[in-house]
Short mmCIF file of C-alpha atoms and ligand atoms in Angstrom, two decimals:
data_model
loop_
_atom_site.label_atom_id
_atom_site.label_comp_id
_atom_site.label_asym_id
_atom_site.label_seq_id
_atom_site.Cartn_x
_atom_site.Cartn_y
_atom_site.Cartn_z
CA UNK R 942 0.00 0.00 0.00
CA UNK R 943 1.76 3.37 -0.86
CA UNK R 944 2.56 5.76 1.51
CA UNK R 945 3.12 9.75 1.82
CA UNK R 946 6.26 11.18 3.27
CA UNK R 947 6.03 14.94 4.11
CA UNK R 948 8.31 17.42 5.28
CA UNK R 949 6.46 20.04 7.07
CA UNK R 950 7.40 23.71 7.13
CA UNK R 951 7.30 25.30 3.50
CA UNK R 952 5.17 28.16 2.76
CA UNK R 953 3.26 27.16 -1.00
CA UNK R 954 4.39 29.61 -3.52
CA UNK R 955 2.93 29.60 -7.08
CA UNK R 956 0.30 27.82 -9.07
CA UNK R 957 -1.78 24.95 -9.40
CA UNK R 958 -4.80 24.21 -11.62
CA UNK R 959 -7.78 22.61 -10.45
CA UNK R 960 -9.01 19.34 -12.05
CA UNK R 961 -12.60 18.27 -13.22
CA UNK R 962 -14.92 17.46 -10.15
CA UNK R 963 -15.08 14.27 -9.61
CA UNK R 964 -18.88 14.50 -7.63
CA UNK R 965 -19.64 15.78 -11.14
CA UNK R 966 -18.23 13.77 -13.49
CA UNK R 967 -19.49 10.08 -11.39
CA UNK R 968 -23.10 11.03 -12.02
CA UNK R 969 -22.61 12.40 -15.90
CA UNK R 970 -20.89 9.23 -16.19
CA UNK R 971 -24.06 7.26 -15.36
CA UNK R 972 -26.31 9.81 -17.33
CA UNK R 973 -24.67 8.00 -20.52
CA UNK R 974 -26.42 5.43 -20.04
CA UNK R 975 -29.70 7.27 -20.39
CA UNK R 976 -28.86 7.07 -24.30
CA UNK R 977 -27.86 4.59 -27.30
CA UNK R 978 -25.64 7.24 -28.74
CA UNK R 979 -22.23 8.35 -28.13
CA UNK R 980 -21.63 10.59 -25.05
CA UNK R 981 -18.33 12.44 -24.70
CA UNK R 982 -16.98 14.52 -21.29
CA UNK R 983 -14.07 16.27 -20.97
CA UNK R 984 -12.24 17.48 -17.86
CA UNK R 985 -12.70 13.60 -16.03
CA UNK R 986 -10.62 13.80 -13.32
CA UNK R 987 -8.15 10.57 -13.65
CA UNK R 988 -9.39 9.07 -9.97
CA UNK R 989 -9.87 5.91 -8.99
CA UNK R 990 -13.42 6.46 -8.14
CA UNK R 991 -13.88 7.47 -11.86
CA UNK R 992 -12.20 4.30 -12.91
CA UNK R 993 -14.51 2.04 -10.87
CA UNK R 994 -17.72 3.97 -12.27
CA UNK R 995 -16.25 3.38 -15.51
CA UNK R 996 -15.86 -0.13 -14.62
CA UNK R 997 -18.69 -0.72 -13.96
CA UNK R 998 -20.60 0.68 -16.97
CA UNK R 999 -18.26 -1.52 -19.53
CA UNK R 1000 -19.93 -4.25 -17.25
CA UNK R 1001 -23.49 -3.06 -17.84
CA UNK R 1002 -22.71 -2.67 -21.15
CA UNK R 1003 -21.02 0.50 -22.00
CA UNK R 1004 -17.96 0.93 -24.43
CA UNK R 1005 -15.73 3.54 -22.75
CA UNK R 1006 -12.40 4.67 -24.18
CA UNK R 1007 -10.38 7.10 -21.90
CA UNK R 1008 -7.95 9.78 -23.87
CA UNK R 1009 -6.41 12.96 -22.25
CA UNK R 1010 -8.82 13.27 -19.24
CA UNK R 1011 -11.84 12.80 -21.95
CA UNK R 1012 -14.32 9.83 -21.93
CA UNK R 1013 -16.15 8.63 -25.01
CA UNK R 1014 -19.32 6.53 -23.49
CA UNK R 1015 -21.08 4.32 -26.24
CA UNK R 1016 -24.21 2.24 -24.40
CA UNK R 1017 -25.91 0.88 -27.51
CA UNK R 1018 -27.56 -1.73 -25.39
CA UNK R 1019 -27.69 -2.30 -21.82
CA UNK R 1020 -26.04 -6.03 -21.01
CA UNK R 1021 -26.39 -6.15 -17.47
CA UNK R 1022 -28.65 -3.79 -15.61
CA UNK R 1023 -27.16 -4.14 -12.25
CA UNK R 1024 -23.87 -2.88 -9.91
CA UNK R 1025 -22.66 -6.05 -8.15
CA UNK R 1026 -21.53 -5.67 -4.38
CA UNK R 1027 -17.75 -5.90 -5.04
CA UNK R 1028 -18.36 -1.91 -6.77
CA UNK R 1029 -20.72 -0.76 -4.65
CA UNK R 1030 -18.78 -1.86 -1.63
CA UNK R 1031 -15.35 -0.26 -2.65
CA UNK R 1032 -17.70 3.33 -4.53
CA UNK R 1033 -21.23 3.87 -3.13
CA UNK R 1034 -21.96 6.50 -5.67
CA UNK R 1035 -22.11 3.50 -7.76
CA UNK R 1036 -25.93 3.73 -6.77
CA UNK R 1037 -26.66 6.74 -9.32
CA UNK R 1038 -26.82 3.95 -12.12
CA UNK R 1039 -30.07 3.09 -10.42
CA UNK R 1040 -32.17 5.62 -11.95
CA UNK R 1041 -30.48 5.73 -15.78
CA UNK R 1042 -31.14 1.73 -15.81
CA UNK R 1043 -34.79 1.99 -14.66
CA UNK R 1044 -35.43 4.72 -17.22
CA UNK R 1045 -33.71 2.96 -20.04
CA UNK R 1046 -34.72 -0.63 -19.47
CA UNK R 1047 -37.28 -0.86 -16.94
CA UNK R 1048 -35.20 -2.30 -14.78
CA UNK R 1049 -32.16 -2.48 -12.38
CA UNK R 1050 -30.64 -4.56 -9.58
CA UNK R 1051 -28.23 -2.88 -7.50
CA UNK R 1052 -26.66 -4.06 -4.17
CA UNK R 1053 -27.51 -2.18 -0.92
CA UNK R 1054 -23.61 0.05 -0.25
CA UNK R 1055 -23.82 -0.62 3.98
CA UNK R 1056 -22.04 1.27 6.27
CA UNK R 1057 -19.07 3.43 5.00
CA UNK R 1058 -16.26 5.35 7.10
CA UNK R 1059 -18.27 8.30 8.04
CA UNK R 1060 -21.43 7.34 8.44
CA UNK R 1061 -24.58 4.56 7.25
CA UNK R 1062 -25.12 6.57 4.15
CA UNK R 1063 -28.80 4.97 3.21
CA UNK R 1064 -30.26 4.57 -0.03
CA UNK R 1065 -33.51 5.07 1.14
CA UNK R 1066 -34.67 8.38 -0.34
CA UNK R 1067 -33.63 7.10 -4.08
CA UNK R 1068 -35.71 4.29 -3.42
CA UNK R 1069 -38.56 6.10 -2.22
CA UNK R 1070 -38.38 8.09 -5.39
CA UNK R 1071 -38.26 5.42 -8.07
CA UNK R 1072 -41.41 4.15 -6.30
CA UNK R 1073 -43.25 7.65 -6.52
CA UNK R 1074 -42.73 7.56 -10.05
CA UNK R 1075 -44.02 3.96 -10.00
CA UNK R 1076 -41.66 1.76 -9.83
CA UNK R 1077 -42.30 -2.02 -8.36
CA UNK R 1078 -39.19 -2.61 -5.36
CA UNK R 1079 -37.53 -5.47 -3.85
CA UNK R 1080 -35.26 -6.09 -1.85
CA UNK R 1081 -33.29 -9.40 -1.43
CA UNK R 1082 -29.65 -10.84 -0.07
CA UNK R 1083 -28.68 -7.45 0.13
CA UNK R 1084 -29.66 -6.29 -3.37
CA UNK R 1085 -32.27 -3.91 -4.52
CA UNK R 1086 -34.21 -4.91 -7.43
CA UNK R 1087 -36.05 -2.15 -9.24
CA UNK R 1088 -39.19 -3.18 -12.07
CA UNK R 1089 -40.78 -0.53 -14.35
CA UNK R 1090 -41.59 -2.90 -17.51
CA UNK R 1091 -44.09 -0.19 -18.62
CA UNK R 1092 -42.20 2.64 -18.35
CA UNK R 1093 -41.72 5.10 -15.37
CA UNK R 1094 -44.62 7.80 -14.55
CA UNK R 1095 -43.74 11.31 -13.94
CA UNK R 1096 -45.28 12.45 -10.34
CA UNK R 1097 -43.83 14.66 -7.17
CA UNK R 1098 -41.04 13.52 -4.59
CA UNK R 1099 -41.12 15.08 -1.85
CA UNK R 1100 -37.12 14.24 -0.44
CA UNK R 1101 -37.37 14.96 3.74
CA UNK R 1102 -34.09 15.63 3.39
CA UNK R 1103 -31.92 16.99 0.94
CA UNK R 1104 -29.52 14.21 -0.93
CA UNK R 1105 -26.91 15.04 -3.38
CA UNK R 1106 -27.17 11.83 -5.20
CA UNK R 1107 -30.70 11.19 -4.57
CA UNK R 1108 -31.30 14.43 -6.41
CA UNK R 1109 -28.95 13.21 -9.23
CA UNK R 1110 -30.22 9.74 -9.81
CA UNK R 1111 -33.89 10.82 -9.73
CA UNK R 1112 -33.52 13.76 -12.05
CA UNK R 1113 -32.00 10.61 -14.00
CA UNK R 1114 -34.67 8.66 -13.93
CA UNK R 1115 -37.31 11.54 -14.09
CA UNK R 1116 -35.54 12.44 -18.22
CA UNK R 1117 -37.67 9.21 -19.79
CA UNK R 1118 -40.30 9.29 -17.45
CA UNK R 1119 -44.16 9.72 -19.22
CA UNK R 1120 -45.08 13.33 -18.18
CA UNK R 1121 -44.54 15.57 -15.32
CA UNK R 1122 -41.97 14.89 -12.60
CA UNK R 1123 -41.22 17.36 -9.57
CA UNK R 1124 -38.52 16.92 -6.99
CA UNK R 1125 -39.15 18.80 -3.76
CA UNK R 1126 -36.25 19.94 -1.28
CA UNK R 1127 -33.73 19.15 -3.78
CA UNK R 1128 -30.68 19.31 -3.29
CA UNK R 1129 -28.69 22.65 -4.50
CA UNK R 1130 -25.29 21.58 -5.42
CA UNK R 1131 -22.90 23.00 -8.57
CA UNK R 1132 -23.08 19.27 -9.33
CA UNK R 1133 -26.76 18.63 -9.31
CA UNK R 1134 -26.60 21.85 -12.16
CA UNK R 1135 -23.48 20.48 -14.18
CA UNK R 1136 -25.78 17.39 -14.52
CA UNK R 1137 -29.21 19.03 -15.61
CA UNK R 1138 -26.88 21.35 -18.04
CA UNK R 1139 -25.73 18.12 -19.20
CA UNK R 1140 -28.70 16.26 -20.07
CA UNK R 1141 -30.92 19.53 -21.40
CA UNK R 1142 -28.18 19.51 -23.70
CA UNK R 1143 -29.60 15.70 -24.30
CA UNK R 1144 -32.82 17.25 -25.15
CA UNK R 1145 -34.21 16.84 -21.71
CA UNK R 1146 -36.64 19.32 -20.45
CA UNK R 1147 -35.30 20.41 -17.12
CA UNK R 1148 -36.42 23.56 -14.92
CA UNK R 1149 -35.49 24.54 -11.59
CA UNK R 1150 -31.63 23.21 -10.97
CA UNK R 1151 -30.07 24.96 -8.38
CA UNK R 1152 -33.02 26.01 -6.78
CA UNK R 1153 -35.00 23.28 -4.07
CA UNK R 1154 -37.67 22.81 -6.67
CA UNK R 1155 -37.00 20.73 -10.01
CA UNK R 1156 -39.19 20.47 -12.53
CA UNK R 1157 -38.97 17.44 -15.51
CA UNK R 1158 -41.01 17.04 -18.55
CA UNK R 1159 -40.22 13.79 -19.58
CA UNK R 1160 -39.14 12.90 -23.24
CA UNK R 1161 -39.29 9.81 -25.13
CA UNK R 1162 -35.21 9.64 -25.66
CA UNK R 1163 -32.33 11.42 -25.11
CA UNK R 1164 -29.54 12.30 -27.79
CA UNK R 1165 -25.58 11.75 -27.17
CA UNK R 1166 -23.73 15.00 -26.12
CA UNK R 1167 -20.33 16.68 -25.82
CA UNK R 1168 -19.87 18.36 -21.92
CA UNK R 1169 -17.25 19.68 -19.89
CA UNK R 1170 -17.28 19.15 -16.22
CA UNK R 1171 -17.28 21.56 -13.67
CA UNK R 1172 -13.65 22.52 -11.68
CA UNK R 1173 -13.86 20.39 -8.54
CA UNK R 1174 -14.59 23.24 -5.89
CA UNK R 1175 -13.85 20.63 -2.94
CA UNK R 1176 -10.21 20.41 -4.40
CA UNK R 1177 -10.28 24.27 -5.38
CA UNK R 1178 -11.22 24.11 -1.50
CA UNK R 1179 -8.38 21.99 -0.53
CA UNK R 1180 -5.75 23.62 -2.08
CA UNK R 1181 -6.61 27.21 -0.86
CA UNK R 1182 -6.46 25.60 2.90
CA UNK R 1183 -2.72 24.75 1.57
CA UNK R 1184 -2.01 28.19 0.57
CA UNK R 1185 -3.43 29.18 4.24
CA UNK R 1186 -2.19 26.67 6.63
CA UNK R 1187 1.18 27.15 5.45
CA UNK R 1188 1.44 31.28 5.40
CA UNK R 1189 1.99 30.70 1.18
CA UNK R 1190 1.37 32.83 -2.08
CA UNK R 1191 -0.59 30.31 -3.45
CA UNK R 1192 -2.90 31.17 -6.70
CA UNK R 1193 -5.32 28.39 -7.20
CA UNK R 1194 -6.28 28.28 -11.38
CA UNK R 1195 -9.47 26.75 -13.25
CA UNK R 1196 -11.88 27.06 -10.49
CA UNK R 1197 -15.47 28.42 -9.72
CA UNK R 1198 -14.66 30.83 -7.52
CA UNK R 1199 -18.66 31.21 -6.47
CA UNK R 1200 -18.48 27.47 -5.29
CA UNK R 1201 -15.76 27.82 -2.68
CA UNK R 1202 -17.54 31.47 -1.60
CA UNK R 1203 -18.48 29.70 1.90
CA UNK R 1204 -15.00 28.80 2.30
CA UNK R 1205 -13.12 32.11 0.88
CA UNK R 1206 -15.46 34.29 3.52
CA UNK R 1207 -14.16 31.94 6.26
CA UNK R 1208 -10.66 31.96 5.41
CA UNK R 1209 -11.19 36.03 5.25
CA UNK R 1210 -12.75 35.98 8.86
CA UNK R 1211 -9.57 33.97 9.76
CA UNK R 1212 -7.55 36.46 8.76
CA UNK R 1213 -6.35 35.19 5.51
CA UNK R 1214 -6.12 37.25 2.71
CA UNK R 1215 -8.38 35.70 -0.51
CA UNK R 1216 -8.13 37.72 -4.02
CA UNK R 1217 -9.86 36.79 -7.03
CA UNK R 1218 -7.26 38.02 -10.01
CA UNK R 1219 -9.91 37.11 -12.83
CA UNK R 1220 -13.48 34.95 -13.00
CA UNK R 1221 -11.88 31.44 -12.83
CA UNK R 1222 -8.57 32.85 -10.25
CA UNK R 1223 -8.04 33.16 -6.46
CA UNK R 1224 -5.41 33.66 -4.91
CA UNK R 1225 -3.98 32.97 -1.15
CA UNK R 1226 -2.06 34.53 0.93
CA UNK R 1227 -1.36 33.54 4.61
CA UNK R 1228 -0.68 36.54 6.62
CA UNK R 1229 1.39 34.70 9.54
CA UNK R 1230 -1.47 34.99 12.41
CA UNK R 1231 -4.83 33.02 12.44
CA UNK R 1232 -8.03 33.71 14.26
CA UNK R 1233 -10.16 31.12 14.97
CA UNK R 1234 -13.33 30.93 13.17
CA UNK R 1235 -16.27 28.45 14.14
CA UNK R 1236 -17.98 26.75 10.93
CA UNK R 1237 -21.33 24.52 10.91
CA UNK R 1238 -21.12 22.32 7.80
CA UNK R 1239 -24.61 22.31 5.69
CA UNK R 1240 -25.73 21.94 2.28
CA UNK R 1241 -25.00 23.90 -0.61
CA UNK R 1242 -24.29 27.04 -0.37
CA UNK R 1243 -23.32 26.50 2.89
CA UNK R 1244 -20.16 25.14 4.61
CA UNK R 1245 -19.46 22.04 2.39
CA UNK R 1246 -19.00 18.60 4.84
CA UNK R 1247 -16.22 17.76 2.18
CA UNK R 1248 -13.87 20.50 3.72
CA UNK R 1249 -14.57 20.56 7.00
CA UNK R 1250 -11.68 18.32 7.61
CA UNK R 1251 -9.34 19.88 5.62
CA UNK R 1252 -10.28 23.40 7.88
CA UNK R 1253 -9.94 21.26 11.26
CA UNK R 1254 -6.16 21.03 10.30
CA UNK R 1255 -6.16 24.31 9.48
CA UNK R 1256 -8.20 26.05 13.04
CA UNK R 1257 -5.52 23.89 14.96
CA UNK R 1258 -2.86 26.68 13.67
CA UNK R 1259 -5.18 29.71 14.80
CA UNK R 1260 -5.57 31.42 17.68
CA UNK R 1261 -8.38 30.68 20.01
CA UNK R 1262 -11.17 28.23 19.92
CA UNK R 1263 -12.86 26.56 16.75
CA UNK R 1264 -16.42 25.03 17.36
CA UNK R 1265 -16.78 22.72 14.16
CA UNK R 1266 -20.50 21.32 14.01
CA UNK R 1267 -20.97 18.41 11.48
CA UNK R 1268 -24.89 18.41 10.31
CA UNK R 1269 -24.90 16.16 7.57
CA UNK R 1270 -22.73 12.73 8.08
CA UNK R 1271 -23.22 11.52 12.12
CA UNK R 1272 -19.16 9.68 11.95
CA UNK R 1273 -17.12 12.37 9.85
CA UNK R 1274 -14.62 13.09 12.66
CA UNK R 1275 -11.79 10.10 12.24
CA UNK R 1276 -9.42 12.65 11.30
CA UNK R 1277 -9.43 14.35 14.91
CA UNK R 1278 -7.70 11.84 16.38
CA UNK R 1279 -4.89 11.38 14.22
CA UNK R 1280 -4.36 15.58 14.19
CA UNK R 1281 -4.03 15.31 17.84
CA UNK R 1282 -1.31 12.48 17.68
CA UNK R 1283 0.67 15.35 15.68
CA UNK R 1284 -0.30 17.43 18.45
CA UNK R 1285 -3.74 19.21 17.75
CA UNK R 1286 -5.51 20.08 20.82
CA UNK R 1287 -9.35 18.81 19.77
CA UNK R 1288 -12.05 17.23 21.94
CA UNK R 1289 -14.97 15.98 20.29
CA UNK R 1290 -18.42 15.55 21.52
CA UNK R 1291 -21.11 14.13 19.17
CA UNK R 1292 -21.27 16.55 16.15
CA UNK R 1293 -19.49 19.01 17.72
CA UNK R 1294 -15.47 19.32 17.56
CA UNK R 1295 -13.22 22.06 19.73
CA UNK R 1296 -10.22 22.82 18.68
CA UNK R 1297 -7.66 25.42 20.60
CA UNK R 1298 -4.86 26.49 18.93
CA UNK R 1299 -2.22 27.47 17.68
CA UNK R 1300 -0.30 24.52 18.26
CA UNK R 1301 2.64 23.44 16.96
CA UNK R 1302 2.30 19.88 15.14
CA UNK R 1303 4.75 17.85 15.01
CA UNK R 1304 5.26 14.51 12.30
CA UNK R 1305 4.38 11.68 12.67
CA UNK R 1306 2.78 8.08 11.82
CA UNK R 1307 -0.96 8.38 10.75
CA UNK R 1308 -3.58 6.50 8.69
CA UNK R 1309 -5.45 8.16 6.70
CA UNK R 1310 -9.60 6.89 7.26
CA UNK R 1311 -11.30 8.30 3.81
CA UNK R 1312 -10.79 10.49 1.80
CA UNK R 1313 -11.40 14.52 3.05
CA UNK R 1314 -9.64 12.76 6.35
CA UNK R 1315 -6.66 12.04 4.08
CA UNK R 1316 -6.63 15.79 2.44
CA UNK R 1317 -6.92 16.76 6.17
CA UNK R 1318 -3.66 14.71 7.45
CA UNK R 1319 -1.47 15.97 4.10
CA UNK R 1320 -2.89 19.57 5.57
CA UNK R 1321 -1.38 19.39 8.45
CA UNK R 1322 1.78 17.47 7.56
CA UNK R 1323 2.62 20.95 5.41
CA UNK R 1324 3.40 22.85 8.48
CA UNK R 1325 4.49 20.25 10.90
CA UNK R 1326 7.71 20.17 12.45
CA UNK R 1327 9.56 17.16 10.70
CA UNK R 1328 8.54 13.88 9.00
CA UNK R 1329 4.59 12.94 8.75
CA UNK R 1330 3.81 9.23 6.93
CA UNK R 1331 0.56 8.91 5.91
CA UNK R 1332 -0.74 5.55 5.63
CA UNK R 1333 -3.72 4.00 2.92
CA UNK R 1334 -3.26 6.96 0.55
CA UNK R 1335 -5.46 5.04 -1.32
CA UNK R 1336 -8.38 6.72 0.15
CA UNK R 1337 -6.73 10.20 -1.27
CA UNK R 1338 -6.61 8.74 -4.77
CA UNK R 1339 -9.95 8.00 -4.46
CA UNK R 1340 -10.56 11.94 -5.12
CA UNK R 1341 -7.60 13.83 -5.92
CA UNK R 1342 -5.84 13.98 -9.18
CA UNK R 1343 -2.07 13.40 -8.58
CA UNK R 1344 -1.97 15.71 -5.56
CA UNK R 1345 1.29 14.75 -4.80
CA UNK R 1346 2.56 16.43 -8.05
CA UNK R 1347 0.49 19.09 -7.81
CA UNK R 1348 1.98 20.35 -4.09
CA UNK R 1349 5.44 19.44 -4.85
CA UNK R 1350 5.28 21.85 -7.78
CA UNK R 1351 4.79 24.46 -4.91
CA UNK R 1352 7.30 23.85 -3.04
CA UNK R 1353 5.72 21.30 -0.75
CA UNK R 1354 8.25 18.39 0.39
CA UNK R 1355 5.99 15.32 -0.49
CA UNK R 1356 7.00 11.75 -2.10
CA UNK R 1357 4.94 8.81 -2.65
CA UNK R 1358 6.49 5.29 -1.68
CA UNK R 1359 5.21 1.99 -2.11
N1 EPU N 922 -29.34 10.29 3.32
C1 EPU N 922 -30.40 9.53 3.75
N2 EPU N 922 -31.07 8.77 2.82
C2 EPU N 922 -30.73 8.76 1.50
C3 EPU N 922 -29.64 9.55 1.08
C4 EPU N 922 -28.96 10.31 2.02
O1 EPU N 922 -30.72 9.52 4.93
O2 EPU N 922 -31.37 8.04 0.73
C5 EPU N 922 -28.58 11.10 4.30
C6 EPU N 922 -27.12 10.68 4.38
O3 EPU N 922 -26.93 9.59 5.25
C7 EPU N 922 -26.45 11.94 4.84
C8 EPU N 922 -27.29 13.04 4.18
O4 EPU N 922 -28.53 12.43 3.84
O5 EPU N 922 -26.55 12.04 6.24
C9 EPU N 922 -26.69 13.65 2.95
O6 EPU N 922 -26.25 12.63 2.08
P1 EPU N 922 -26.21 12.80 0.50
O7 EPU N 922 -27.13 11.79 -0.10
O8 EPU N 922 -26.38 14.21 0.12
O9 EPU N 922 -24.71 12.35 0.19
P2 EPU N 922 -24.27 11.57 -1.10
O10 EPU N 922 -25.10 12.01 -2.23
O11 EPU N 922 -24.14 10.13 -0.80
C10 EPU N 922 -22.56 13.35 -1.95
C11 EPU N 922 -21.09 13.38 -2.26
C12 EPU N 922 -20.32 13.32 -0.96
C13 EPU N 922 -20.71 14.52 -0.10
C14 EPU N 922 -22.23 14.51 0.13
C15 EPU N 922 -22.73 15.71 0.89
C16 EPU N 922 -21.01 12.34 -4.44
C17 EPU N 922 -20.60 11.17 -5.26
N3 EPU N 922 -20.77 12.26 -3.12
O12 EPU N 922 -22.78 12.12 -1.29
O13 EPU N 922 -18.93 13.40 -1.29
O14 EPU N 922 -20.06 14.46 1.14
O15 EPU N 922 -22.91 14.46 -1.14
O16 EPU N 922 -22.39 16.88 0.24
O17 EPU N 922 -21.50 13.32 -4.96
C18 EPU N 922 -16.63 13.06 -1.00
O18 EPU N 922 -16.46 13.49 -2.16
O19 EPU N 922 -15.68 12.89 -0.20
C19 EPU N 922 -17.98 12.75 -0.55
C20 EPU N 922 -18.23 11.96 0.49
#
């Protein structure tokens, strides 16, 4: 299993481009199999979680041919309508083929993901919603089979709470649907627009994207299409904590600034200063003292859950005390422990984490749990005294396109070894 070595104590100077986001690109994957004709994306982030997506559509049936971080997706017929455990187990958005299968073929069998790292992570409101728009469910030996022979019938979900995915793979399914679908309390994400962008450009008939209400008019079919994926604003995110945490010059290139804005005005109450040169540019600068800044982590636009790690590491460097509240995942604090075996000074009491800083970390041994946890433990590494090895950095290229590379091209001191 390969390993990070990091040498704390360099400030980031310089440059680095964001990649394609991979929350984006998983489900516009999936979308291609809503269609018999060819379906090309550029900007794929080259991450393992992208791999096993496209994995598992050459299993369902998919021809998929990778070329300079573009996919060409070719689903003339649909093989095998179902993800098998092994994916599911090792990638739980493998779930958002779920609603593309139902629509295309009437039917799907997909196993149930279980428990993950940070939390159970149920299924349960993309189930619901297939069912609302009439389809038959079943569940057996951990699989969920899904029956629409006739077709799936447009009609209104009502989600009780918002789901990223959920949203995703029920817009999916909503595309072929016979007449009106809408989804209520949807969920808001860049991702859940980069998708509906994406299959209007099908020649679905989409309203409402971004906002809590969607509205679908289904269509017969759906035409192949040619899309770009949105910058990933989580690594964006990630990388402008690097500039911070280690008192850099850091400009961070291709992103959406507007999707990190929860972030930036943090960072800016911290005491970091955050420019925006032009409309796809910011730029970092850590101004040597940090004030602690509390953050509650909540759906988009709020505080994204996907960097409240990566800010942990960085509130154990400012001065004062941090109250982090986690709203959305009930387990997403493994990374706590191993920032307070560098020497972070955080308790952590059900959602809630306190962290009093600054204190100085110092390297050492970790394992990294998943993969914002992992982003979180490089983080720190950056500014602490000596060595830090980071263990199962296969959770980090789960997410992040050769990270390594991109940091040591900063300045950062960072090797992989195997
Ligand atoms: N939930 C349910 N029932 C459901 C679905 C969700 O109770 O049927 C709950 C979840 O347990 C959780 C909350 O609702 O407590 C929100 O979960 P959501 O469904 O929004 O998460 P997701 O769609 O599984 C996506 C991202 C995650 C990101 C979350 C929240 C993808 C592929 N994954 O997951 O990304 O943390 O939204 O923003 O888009 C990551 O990239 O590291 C990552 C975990």
């Amino acid at each position: 299993m390969d390993k990070f070595v990091i040498t704390g104590g360099t400030a980031l100077q310089g440059e680095v481009t964001t990649s394609g986001s991979k929350n984006s690109a998983l489900p516009a994957l999936a979308a291609a199999l809503l269609t018999e004709e060819p379906v090309v994306l550029h900007r794929v982030p080259r991450v393992r979680d992208i791999r096993t997506m496209e994995r598992l559509l050459v299993d369902i049936g998919a021809k998929v041919d990778v070329e300079n971080g573009s996919v060409r997706l070719h689903t003339e017929r649909i093989v095998s309508p179902e993800a098998p455990y092994e994916l599911v187990k090792t990638m739980r958005a493998s779930s958002l083929v779920l609603g593309p299968l139902v629509a295309r073929c009437g039917r799907a069998r997909v196993s149930l993901p279980g428990g993950c790292a940070i939390g159970a992570r149920p299924i349960n409101l993309h189930i619901f919603g297939l069912e609302q728009l009439g389809a038959r469910i079943h569940q057996a030996h951990g699989y969920i089979e899904a029956q629409a022979p006739d077709g799936l019938r447009g009609n209104t979900v009502n989600f009780d709470r918002i789901t990223v995915t959920g949203t995703e793979d029920l817009m999916m399914a909503a595309v072929l649907a016979k007449g009106e679908t809408i989804l209520r309390n949807a969920a808001r994400e860049p991702e859940v627009v980069d998708l509906a962008d994406m299959l209007i450009r099908m020649g679905a008939r989409i309203e409402g994207a971004g906002t809590s209400k969607i509205r679908v008019q289904g269509v017969e079919r759906l035409a192949g299409v040619e899309h770009t994926i949105i910058p990933d604003r989580i690594e964006a995110g990630t990388f402008l904590v690097a500039g911070a945490i280690t008192g850099g010059d850091l400009t961070v290139a291709a992103c959406n600034p507007e999707h990190v804005s929860a972030l930036v005005s943090k960072l800016q109450q911290a005491g970091v200063e955050v420019t925006q040169p032009d409309a796809t540019t910011l730029r970092v600068r850590g101004r040597g003292h940090l004030r602690s800044v509390d953050i509650t982590t909540e759906e988009y636009p709020g505080f994204a859950t996907d960097l409240q790690a990566q800010y942990m590491a960085l509130m154990t460097q400012a001065e004062g005390i941090a109250l982090i509240v986690e709203t959305i995942f009930e387990n997403r604090y493994m990374h706590a422990s191993e920032l307070v075996r560098m020497g972070a000074n955080i308790r952590i009491d059900g959602k809630q984490a306190i962290v009093a800083g600054p204190r100085q970390l110092t390297g050492a041994g970790v394992i990294a749990s998943d993969l914002r946890a992992s982003a979180s433990l490089v983080l720190a590494a950056l500014v602490a005294k000596g060595e830090t090895v980071i263990d199962r950095v296969y959770h980090i290229d789960r997410g992040y396109e050769k990270i390594e590379a991109k940091l040591a091209a900063t300045g950062a001191r960072i090797r992989r070894v195997e």
